[in-house]
Short mmCIF file of C-alpha atoms and ligand atoms in Angstrom, two decimals:
data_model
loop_
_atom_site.label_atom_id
_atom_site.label_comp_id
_atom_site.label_asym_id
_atom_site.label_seq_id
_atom_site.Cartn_x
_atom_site.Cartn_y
_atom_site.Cartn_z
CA UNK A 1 11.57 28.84 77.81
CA UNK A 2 7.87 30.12 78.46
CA UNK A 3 6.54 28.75 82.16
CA UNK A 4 4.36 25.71 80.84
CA UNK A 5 7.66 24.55 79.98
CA UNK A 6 9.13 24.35 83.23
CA UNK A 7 10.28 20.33 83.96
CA UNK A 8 8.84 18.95 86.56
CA UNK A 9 11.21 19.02 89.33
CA UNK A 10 13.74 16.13 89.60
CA UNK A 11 13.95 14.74 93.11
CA UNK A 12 16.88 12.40 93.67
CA UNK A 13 18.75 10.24 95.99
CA UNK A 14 15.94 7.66 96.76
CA UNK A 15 13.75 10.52 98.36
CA UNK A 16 9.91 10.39 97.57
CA UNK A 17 7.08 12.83 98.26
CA UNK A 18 3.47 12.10 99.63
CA UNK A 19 0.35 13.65 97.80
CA UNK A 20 -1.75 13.94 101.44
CA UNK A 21 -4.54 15.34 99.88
CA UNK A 22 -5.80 14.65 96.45
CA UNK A 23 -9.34 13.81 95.05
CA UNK A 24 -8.62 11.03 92.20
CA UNK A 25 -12.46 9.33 91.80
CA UNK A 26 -13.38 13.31 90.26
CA UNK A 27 -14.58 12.95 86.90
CA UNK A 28 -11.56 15.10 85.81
CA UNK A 29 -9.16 12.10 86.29
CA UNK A 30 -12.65 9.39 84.30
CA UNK A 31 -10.29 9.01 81.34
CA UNK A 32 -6.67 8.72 82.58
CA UNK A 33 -6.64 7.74 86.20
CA UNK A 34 -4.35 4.99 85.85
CA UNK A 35 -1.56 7.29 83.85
CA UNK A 36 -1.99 10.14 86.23
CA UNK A 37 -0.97 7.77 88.98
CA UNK A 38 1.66 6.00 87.41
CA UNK A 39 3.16 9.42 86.29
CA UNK A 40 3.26 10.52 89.80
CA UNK A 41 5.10 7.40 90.78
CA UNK A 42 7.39 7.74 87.72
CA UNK A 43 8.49 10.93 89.13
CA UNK A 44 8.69 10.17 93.04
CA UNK A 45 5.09 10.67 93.93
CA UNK A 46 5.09 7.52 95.33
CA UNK A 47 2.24 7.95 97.82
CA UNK A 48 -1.12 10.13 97.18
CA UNK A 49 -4.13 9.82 99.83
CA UNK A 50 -7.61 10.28 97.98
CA UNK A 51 -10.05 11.65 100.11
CA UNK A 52 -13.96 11.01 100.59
CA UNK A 53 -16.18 13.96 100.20
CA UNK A 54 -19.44 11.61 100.63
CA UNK A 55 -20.63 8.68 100.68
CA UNK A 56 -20.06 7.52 96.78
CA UNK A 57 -16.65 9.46 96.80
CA UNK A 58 -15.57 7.55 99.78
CA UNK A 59 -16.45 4.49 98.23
CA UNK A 60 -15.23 4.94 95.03
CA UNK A 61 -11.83 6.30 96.88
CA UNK A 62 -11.57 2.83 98.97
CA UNK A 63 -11.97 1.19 95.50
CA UNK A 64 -9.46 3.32 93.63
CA UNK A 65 -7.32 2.10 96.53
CA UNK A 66 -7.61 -1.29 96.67
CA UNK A 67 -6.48 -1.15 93.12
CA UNK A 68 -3.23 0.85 93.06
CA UNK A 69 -0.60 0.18 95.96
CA UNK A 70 0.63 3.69 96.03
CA UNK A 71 -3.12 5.49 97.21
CA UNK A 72 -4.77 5.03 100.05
CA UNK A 73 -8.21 6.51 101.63
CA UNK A 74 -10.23 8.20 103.30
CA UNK A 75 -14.21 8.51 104.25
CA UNK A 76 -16.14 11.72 105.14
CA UNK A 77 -18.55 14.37 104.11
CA UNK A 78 -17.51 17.35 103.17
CA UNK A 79 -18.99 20.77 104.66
CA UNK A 80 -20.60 21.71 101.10
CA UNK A 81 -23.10 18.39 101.88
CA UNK A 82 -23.22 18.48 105.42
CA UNK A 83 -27.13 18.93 104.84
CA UNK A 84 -26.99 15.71 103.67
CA UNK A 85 -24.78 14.00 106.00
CA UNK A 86 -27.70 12.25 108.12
CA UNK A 87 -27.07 9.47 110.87
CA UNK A 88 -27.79 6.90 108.55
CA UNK A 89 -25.21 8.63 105.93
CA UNK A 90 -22.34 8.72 108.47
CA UNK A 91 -23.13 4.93 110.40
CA UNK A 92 -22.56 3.98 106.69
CA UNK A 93 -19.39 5.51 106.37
CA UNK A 94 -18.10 4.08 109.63
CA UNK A 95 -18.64 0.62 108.18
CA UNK A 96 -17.52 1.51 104.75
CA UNK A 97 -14.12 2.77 107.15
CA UNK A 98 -13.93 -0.27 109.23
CA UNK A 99 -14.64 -2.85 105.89
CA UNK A 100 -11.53 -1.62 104.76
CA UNK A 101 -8.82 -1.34 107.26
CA UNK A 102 -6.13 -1.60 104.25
CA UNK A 103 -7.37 1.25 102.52
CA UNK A 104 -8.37 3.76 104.80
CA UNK A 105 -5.92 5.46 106.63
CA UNK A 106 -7.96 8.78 107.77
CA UNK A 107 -11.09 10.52 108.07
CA UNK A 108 -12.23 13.67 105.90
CA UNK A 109 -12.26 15.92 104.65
CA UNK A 110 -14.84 17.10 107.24
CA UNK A 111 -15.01 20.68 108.74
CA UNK A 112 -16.39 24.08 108.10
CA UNK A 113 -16.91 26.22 105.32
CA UNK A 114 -18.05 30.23 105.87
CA UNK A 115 -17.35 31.08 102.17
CA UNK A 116 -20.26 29.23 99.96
CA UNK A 117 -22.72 27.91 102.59
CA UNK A 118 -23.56 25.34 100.66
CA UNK A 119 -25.04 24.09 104.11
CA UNK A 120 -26.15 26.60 106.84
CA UNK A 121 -23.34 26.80 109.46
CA UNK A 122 -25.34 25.79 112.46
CA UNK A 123 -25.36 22.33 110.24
CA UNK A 124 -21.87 22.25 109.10
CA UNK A 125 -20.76 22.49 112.97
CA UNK A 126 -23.51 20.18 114.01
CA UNK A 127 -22.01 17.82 111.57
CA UNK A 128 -18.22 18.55 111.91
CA UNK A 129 -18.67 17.65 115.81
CA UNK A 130 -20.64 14.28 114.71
CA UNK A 131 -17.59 13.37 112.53
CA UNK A 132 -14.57 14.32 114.57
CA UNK A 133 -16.55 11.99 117.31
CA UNK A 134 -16.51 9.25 114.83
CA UNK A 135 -13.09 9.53 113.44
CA UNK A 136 -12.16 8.50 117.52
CA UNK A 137 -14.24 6.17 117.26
CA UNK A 138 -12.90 4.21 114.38
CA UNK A 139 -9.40 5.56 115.48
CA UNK A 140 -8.49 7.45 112.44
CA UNK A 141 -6.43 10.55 112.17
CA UNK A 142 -9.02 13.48 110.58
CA UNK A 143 -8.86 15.94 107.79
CA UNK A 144 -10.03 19.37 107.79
CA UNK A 145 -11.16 21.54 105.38
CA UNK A 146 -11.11 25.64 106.94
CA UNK A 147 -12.36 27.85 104.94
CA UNK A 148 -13.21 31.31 106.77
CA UNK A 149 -13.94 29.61 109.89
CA UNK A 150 -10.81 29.67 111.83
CA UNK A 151 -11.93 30.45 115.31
CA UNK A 152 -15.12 28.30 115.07
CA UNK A 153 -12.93 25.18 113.74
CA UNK A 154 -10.62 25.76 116.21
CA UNK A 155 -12.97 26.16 119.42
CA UNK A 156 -14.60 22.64 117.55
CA UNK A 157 -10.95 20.98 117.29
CA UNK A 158 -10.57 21.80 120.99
CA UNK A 159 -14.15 20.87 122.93
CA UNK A 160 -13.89 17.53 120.73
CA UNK A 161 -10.15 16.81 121.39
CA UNK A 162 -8.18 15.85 122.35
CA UNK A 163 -7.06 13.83 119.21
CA UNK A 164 -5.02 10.79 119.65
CA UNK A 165 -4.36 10.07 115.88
CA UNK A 166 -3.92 13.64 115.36
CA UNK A 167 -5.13 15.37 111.93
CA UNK A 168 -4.46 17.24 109.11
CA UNK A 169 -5.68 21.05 108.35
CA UNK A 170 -5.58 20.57 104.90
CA UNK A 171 -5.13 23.56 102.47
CA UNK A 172 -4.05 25.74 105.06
CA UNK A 173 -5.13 29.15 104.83
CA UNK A 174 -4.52 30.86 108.11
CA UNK A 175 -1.48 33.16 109.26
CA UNK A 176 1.48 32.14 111.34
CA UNK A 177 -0.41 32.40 114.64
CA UNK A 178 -3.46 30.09 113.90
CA UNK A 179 -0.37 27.76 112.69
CA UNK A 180 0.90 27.47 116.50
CA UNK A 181 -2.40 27.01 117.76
CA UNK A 182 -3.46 24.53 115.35
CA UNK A 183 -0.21 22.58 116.21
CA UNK A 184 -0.70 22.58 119.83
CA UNK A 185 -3.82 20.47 119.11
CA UNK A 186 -1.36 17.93 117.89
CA UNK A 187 -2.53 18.85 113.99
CA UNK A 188 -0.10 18.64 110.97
CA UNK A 189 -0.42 21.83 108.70
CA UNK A 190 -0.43 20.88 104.89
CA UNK A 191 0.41 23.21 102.01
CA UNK A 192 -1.17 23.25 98.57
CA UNK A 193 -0.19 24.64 95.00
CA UNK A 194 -1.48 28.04 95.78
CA UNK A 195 1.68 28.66 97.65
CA UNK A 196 3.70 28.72 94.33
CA UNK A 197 1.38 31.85 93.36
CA UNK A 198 2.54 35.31 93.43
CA UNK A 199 0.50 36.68 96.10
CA UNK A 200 0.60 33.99 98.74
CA UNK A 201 2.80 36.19 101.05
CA UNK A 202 0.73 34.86 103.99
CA UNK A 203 0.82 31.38 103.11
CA UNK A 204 4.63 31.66 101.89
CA UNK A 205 5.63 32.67 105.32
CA UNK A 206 3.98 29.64 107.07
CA UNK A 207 5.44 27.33 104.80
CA UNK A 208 8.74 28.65 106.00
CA UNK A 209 7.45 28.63 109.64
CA UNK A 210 5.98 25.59 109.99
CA UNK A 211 8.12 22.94 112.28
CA UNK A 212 9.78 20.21 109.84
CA UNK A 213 7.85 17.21 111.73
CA UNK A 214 4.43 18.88 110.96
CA UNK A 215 4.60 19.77 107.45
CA UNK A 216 2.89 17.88 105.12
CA UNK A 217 2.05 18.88 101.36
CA UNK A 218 -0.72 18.59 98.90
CA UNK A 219 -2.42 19.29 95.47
CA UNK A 220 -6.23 18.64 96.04
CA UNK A 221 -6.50 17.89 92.65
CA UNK A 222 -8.06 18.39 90.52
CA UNK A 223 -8.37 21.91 92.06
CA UNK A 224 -5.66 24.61 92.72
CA UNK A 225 -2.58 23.43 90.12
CA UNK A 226 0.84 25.03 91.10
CA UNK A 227 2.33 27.27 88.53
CA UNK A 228 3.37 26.93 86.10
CA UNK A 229 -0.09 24.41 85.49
CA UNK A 230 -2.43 27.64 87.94
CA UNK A 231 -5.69 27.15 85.82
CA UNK A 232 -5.61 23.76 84.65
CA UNK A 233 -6.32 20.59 86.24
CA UNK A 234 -4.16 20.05 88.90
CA UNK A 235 -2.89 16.28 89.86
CA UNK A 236 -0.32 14.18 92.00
CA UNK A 237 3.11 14.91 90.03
CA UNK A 238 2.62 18.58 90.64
CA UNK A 239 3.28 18.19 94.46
CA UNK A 240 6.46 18.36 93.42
CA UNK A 241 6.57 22.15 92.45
CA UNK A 242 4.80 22.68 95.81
CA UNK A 243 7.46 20.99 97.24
CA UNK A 244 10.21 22.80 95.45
CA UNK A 245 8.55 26.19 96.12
CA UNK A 246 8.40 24.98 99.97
CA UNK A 247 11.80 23.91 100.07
CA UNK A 248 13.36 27.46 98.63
CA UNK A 249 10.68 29.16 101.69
CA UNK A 250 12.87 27.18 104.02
CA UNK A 251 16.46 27.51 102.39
CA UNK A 252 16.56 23.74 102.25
CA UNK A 253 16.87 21.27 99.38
CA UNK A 254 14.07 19.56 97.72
CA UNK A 255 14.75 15.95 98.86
CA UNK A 256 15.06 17.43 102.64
CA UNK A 257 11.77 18.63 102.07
CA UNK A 258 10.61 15.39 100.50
CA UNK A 259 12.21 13.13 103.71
CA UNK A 260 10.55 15.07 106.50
CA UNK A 261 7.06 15.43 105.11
CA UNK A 262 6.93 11.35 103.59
CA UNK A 263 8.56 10.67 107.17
CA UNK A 264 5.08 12.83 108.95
CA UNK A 265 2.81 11.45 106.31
CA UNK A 266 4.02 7.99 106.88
CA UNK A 267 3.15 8.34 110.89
CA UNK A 268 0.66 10.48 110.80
CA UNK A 269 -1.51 7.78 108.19
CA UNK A 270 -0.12 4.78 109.68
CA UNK A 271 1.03 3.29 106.24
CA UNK A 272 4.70 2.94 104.46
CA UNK A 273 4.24 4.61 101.20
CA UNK A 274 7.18 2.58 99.19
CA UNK A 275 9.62 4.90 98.70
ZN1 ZN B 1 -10.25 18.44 99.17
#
Protein backbone atom coordinates (compact mmCIF):
# COMPACT_ATOMS: atom_id res chain seq x y z
CA UNK A 1 0.00 0.00 0.00
CA UNK A 2 2.02 3.28 -0.97
CA UNK A 3 1.67 6.09 2.09
CA UNK A 4 -1.12 8.34 0.41
CA UNK A 5 -3.00 5.33 1.01
CA UNK A 6 -2.82 5.16 4.57
CA UNK A 7 -6.75 5.33 6.14
CA UNK A 8 -7.32 7.87 8.15
CA UNK A 9 -7.13 6.65 11.58
CA UNK A 10 -10.32 5.15 13.13
CA UNK A 11 -11.00 6.49 16.59
CA UNK A 12 -13.67 4.59 18.49
CA UNK A 13 -15.63 4.20 21.58
CA UNK A 14 -17.46 7.64 21.53
CA UNK A 15 -14.00 9.50 21.82
CA UNK A 16 -13.58 12.74 19.66
CA UNK A 17 -10.59 14.96 18.94
CA UNK A 18 -10.38 18.89 18.90
CA UNK A 19 -8.68 20.71 15.86
CA UNK A 20 -7.31 23.81 18.37
CA UNK A 21 -5.77 25.46 15.71
CA UNK A 22 -6.88 25.60 12.17
CA UNK A 23 -7.33 28.52 9.64
CA UNK A 24 -10.70 27.55 7.62
CA UNK A 25 -11.73 31.31 6.00
CA UNK A 26 -8.03 30.66 3.77
CA UNK A 27 -8.83 30.68 0.27
CA UNK A 28 -7.51 27.05 0.16
CA UNK A 29 -10.74 25.75 1.87
CA UNK A 30 -13.11 28.88 -0.96
CA UNK A 31 -14.49 25.81 -2.74
CA UNK A 32 -15.18 23.03 -0.19
CA UNK A 33 -15.42 24.47 3.25
CA UNK A 34 -18.54 22.93 4.12
CA UNK A 35 -17.22 19.17 3.08
CA UNK A 36 -13.93 19.69 4.76
CA UNK A 37 -15.85 20.28 7.95
CA UNK A 38 -18.34 17.78 7.72
CA UNK A 39 -15.53 15.21 6.86
CA UNK A 40 -13.80 16.07 9.99
CA UNK A 41 -16.94 15.49 11.95
CA UNK A 42 -17.63 12.26 9.97
CA UNK A 43 -14.48 10.99 11.31
CA UNK A 44 -14.48 12.34 15.06
CA UNK A 45 -13.17 15.79 14.45
CA UNK A 46 -15.93 17.03 16.11
CA UNK A 47 -14.51 20.37 17.26
CA UNK A 48 -11.94 22.68 15.14
CA UNK A 49 -11.17 26.40 16.47
CA UNK A 50 -10.46 28.81 13.40
CA UNK A 51 -8.29 31.43 14.26
CA UNK A 52 -8.11 35.29 13.30
CA UNK A 53 -4.95 36.47 11.76
CA UNK A 54 -6.54 40.15 11.18
CA UNK A 55 -9.14 41.94 11.13
CA UNK A 56 -11.13 40.35 7.89
CA UNK A 57 -9.86 36.81 8.99
CA UNK A 58 -11.32 37.31 12.35
CA UNK A 59 -14.42 38.31 10.96
CA UNK A 60 -14.83 35.99 8.43
CA UNK A 61 -13.76 33.21 11.25
CA UNK A 62 -16.74 34.53 13.67
CA UNK A 63 -18.93 34.09 10.53
CA UNK A 64 -17.70 30.66 9.52
CA UNK A 65 -18.69 30.01 13.14
CA UNK A 66 -21.88 31.13 13.55
CA UNK A 67 -22.64 28.85 10.70
CA UNK A 68 -21.31 25.40 11.64
CA UNK A 69 -21.86 24.17 15.39
CA UNK A 70 -18.69 22.24 15.50
CA UNK A 71 -16.04 25.61 14.95
CA UNK A 72 -15.63 28.21 16.99
CA UNK A 73 -13.27 31.52 16.97
CA UNK A 74 -10.96 33.52 17.53
CA UNK A 75 -9.75 37.38 16.86
CA UNK A 76 -6.14 38.68 16.57
CA UNK A 77 -3.36 39.87 14.40
CA UNK A 78 -0.85 37.89 13.58
CA UNK A 79 3.01 38.93 13.99
CA UNK A 80 3.49 38.94 10.00
CA UNK A 81 0.89 42.27 10.15
CA UNK A 82 1.71 43.58 13.35
CA UNK A 83 2.73 46.82 11.27
CA UNK A 84 -0.63 47.06 10.64
CA UNK A 85 -2.22 46.26 13.81
CA UNK A 86 -2.96 50.06 14.85
CA UNK A 87 -5.21 51.11 17.94
CA UNK A 88 -8.02 51.58 15.84
CA UNK A 89 -7.33 47.92 14.21
CA UNK A 90 -7.26 46.17 17.62
CA UNK A 91 -10.39 48.46 19.53
CA UNK A 92 -12.14 46.89 16.46
CA UNK A 93 -11.30 43.54 17.19
CA UNK A 94 -12.27 43.83 20.84
CA UNK A 95 -15.78 44.65 19.70
CA UNK A 96 -15.80 42.24 16.88
CA UNK A 97 -14.73 39.68 20.23
CA UNK A 98 -17.29 40.95 22.56
CA UNK A 99 -20.30 41.06 19.52
CA UNK A 100 -19.90 37.55 19.53
CA UNK A 101 -19.62 35.89 22.82
CA UNK A 102 -20.95 32.48 21.11
CA UNK A 103 -18.32 32.32 18.71
CA UNK A 104 -15.27 33.41 20.13
CA UNK A 105 -13.71 31.41 22.54
CA UNK A 106 -9.92 32.86 22.42
CA UNK A 107 -7.63 35.39 21.31
CA UNK A 108 -4.81 34.92 18.52
CA UNK A 109 -2.89 33.98 17.09
CA UNK A 110 -0.77 36.93 18.35
CA UNK A 111 3.00 36.75 19.25
CA UNK A 112 6.40 36.96 17.74
CA UNK A 113 8.01 35.96 14.75
CA UNK A 114 12.19 36.23 14.35
CA UNK A 115 12.15 34.11 11.11
CA UNK A 116 10.45 36.43 8.20
CA UNK A 117 10.15 39.88 9.83
CA UNK A 118 7.44 40.60 8.04
CA UNK A 119 7.18 43.43 10.80
CA UNK A 120 10.33 44.78 12.58
CA UNK A 121 10.54 43.08 16.03
CA UNK A 122 10.52 46.18 18.14
CA UNK A 123 6.74 46.26 16.51
CA UNK A 124 5.82 42.72 16.79
CA UNK A 125 6.62 42.99 20.74
CA UNK A 126 5.09 46.40 20.92
CA UNK A 127 2.06 44.76 19.53
CA UNK A 128 2.15 41.27 21.19
CA UNK A 129 2.14 43.23 24.70
CA UNK A 130 -0.98 45.45 23.34
CA UNK A 131 -2.83 42.15 22.61
CA UNK A 132 -2.06 39.88 25.51
CA UNK A 133 -3.41 43.18 27.54
CA UNK A 134 -6.54 42.94 25.61
CA UNK A 135 -7.16 39.29 25.60
CA UNK A 136 -7.52 40.10 29.82
CA UNK A 137 -9.44 42.46 29.06
CA UNK A 138 -12.13 40.72 27.15
CA UNK A 139 -11.25 37.60 29.33
CA UNK A 140 -10.19 35.27 26.66
CA UNK A 141 -7.62 32.57 26.84
CA UNK A 142 -4.65 33.67 24.06
CA UNK A 143 -2.86 31.97 21.27
CA UNK A 144 0.66 32.21 20.42
CA UNK A 145 2.48 31.89 17.53
CA UNK A 146 6.73 31.39 18.50
CA UNK A 147 8.69 31.31 15.93
CA UNK A 148 12.54 31.89 16.88
CA UNK A 149 11.64 34.03 19.66
CA UNK A 150 11.53 31.84 22.62
CA UNK A 151 13.16 33.87 25.31
CA UNK A 152 11.62 37.20 24.12
CA UNK A 153 7.95 35.51 24.10
CA UNK A 154 8.59 34.12 27.17
CA UNK A 155 10.03 37.26 29.19
CA UNK A 156 6.56 38.94 27.26
CA UNK A 157 4.25 35.94 28.60
CA UNK A 158 5.71 36.67 32.05
CA UNK A 159 5.83 40.81 32.57
CA UNK A 160 2.13 40.62 31.04
CA UNK A 161 0.90 37.62 33.16
CA UNK A 162 -0.19 36.40 34.90
CA UNK A 163 -2.96 34.78 32.68
CA UNK A 164 -6.17 33.81 34.21
CA UNK A 165 -7.72 32.09 31.08
CA UNK A 166 -4.46 30.65 30.36
CA UNK A 167 -3.26 30.15 26.55
CA UNK A 168 -2.13 28.13 24.00
CA UNK A 169 1.61 28.05 22.39
CA UNK A 170 0.45 26.89 19.32
CA UNK A 171 2.77 24.93 16.91
CA UNK A 172 5.19 24.32 19.44
CA UNK A 173 8.63 24.40 18.42
CA UNK A 174 10.81 24.57 21.46
CA UNK A 175 12.70 21.65 23.40
CA UNK A 176 11.60 19.93 26.55
CA UNK A 177 12.84 22.72 28.83
CA UNK A 178 11.01 25.79 27.27
CA UNK A 179 7.98 23.13 27.61
CA UNK A 180 8.22 23.35 31.61
CA UNK A 181 8.62 26.89 31.57
CA UNK A 182 5.95 27.62 29.25
CA UNK A 183 3.65 25.43 31.50
CA UNK A 184 4.45 27.13 34.63
CA UNK A 185 2.84 30.21 33.04
CA UNK A 186 -0.29 28.17 33.14
CA UNK A 187 0.03 27.67 29.02
CA UNK A 188 -1.20 24.47 27.19
CA UNK A 189 1.48 23.21 24.61
CA UNK A 190 -0.18 22.14 21.23
CA UNK A 191 1.35 19.82 18.62
CA UNK A 192 0.99 20.06 14.87
CA UNK A 193 1.45 17.61 11.80
CA UNK A 194 5.12 18.24 11.63
CA UNK A 195 5.51 15.86 14.47
CA UNK A 196 4.55 12.87 12.18
CA UNK A 197 7.79 13.89 10.05
CA UNK A 198 10.94 12.03 10.15
CA UNK A 199 13.15 14.48 11.66
CA UNK A 200 11.06 15.94 14.44
CA UNK A 201 13.24 14.21 17.14
CA UNK A 202 12.91 17.42 19.20
CA UNK A 203 9.37 17.87 18.84
CA UNK A 204 8.71 13.92 19.13
CA UNK A 205 10.18 13.96 22.54
CA UNK A 206 7.90 16.79 23.87
CA UNK A 207 4.97 15.23 22.62
CA UNK A 208 5.89 12.33 24.81
CA UNK A 209 6.81 14.76 27.67
CA UNK A 210 4.22 16.95 27.78
CA UNK A 211 1.73 16.43 31.01
CA UNK A 212 -1.68 14.74 29.72
CA UNK A 213 -3.86 17.86 31.08
CA UNK A 214 -1.78 20.30 28.88
CA UNK A 215 -1.65 18.72 25.61
CA UNK A 216 -3.62 19.91 23.05
CA UNK A 217 -3.25 19.15 19.16
CA UNK A 218 -3.51 20.88 15.89
CA UNK A 219 -3.21 21.08 12.01
CA UNK A 220 -3.04 24.88 11.16
CA UNK A 221 -4.38 24.14 8.04
CA UNK A 222 -4.04 24.70 5.43
CA UNK A 223 -0.29 24.68 6.32
CA UNK A 224 1.96 21.79 7.64
CA UNK A 225 -0.25 18.39 6.56
CA UNK A 226 0.87 15.23 8.56
CA UNK A 227 2.26 12.46 6.51
CA UNK A 228 1.27 10.76 4.71
CA UNK A 229 -0.67 14.29 3.14
CA UNK A 230 3.35 16.49 4.12
CA UNK A 231 3.05 18.83 1.00
CA UNK A 232 -0.46 19.17 0.35
CA UNK A 233 -3.07 21.12 1.91
CA UNK A 234 -3.46 20.21 5.23
CA UNK A 235 -7.13 20.29 7.03
CA UNK A 236 -9.20 19.20 10.22
CA UNK A 237 -9.50 15.23 9.63
CA UNK A 238 -5.75 15.00 9.57
CA UNK A 239 -5.50 15.82 13.38
CA UNK A 240 -6.11 12.53 13.60
CA UNK A 241 -2.66 11.19 12.32
CA UNK A 242 -1.17 13.83 14.67
CA UNK A 243 -3.00 12.31 17.19
CA UNK A 244 -2.10 8.76 16.37
CA UNK A 245 1.59 9.69 15.96
CA UNK A 246 1.22 11.44 19.58
CA UNK A 247 -0.40 8.65 21.09
CA UNK A 248 2.46 5.88 19.95
CA UNK A 249 5.18 8.96 21.54
CA UNK A 250 3.33 8.26 24.73
CA UNK A 251 2.69 4.35 24.57
CA UNK A 252 -0.99 5.12 24.92
CA UNK A 253 -3.99 4.45 22.69
CA UNK A 254 -5.47 6.82 20.30
CA UNK A 255 -8.85 7.46 22.03
CA UNK A 256 -6.73 8.13 25.44
CA UNK A 257 -5.09 10.63 23.53
CA UNK A 258 -8.31 11.92 22.03
CA UNK A 259 -10.15 12.11 25.85
CA UNK A 260 -7.44 14.12 27.55
CA UNK A 261 -6.73 16.72 24.91
CA UNK A 262 -10.94 17.29 23.94
CA UNK A 263 -11.18 17.21 27.93
CA UNK A 264 -8.13 20.46 27.98
CA UNK A 265 -9.57 21.95 24.86
CA UNK A 266 -13.01 21.87 26.24
CA UNK A 267 -11.73 23.96 29.56
CA UNK A 268 -9.24 25.68 28.28
CA UNK A 269 -11.96 27.39 25.38
CA UNK A 270 -14.81 27.36 27.62
CA UNK A 271 -17.13 25.49 25.07
CA UNK A 272 -18.48 21.64 24.88
CA UNK A 273 -17.43 20.53 21.51
CA UNK A 274 -20.30 17.65 21.03
CA UNK A 275 -18.60 14.71 21.23
ZN1 LIG B 1 -1.90 29.66 12.54
Amino acid sequence: MSKARQPIPFICDGACVIDSHCHLDMNDYGTDLDAVIARAVDHGVKGIVTIGIDEDSSAAAIEIARNHRSVRATVGVHPHDAAQASDAVLSRLGELAAGAPDEIVGYGEIGLDYVKQYAPPGIQRSVFRKQLQLAKTLGLPVIIHDREAHQDCLDIIKTEGPFENGGIMHCFSGDIGFARKVIDCNFHISIPGIVTYSKADQMQDVAAFIPDERLLVETDGPFLAPVPFRGRRNEPVYTLYTAQKVAELRQTSLEHVARISTQNACNLFGYRFCC
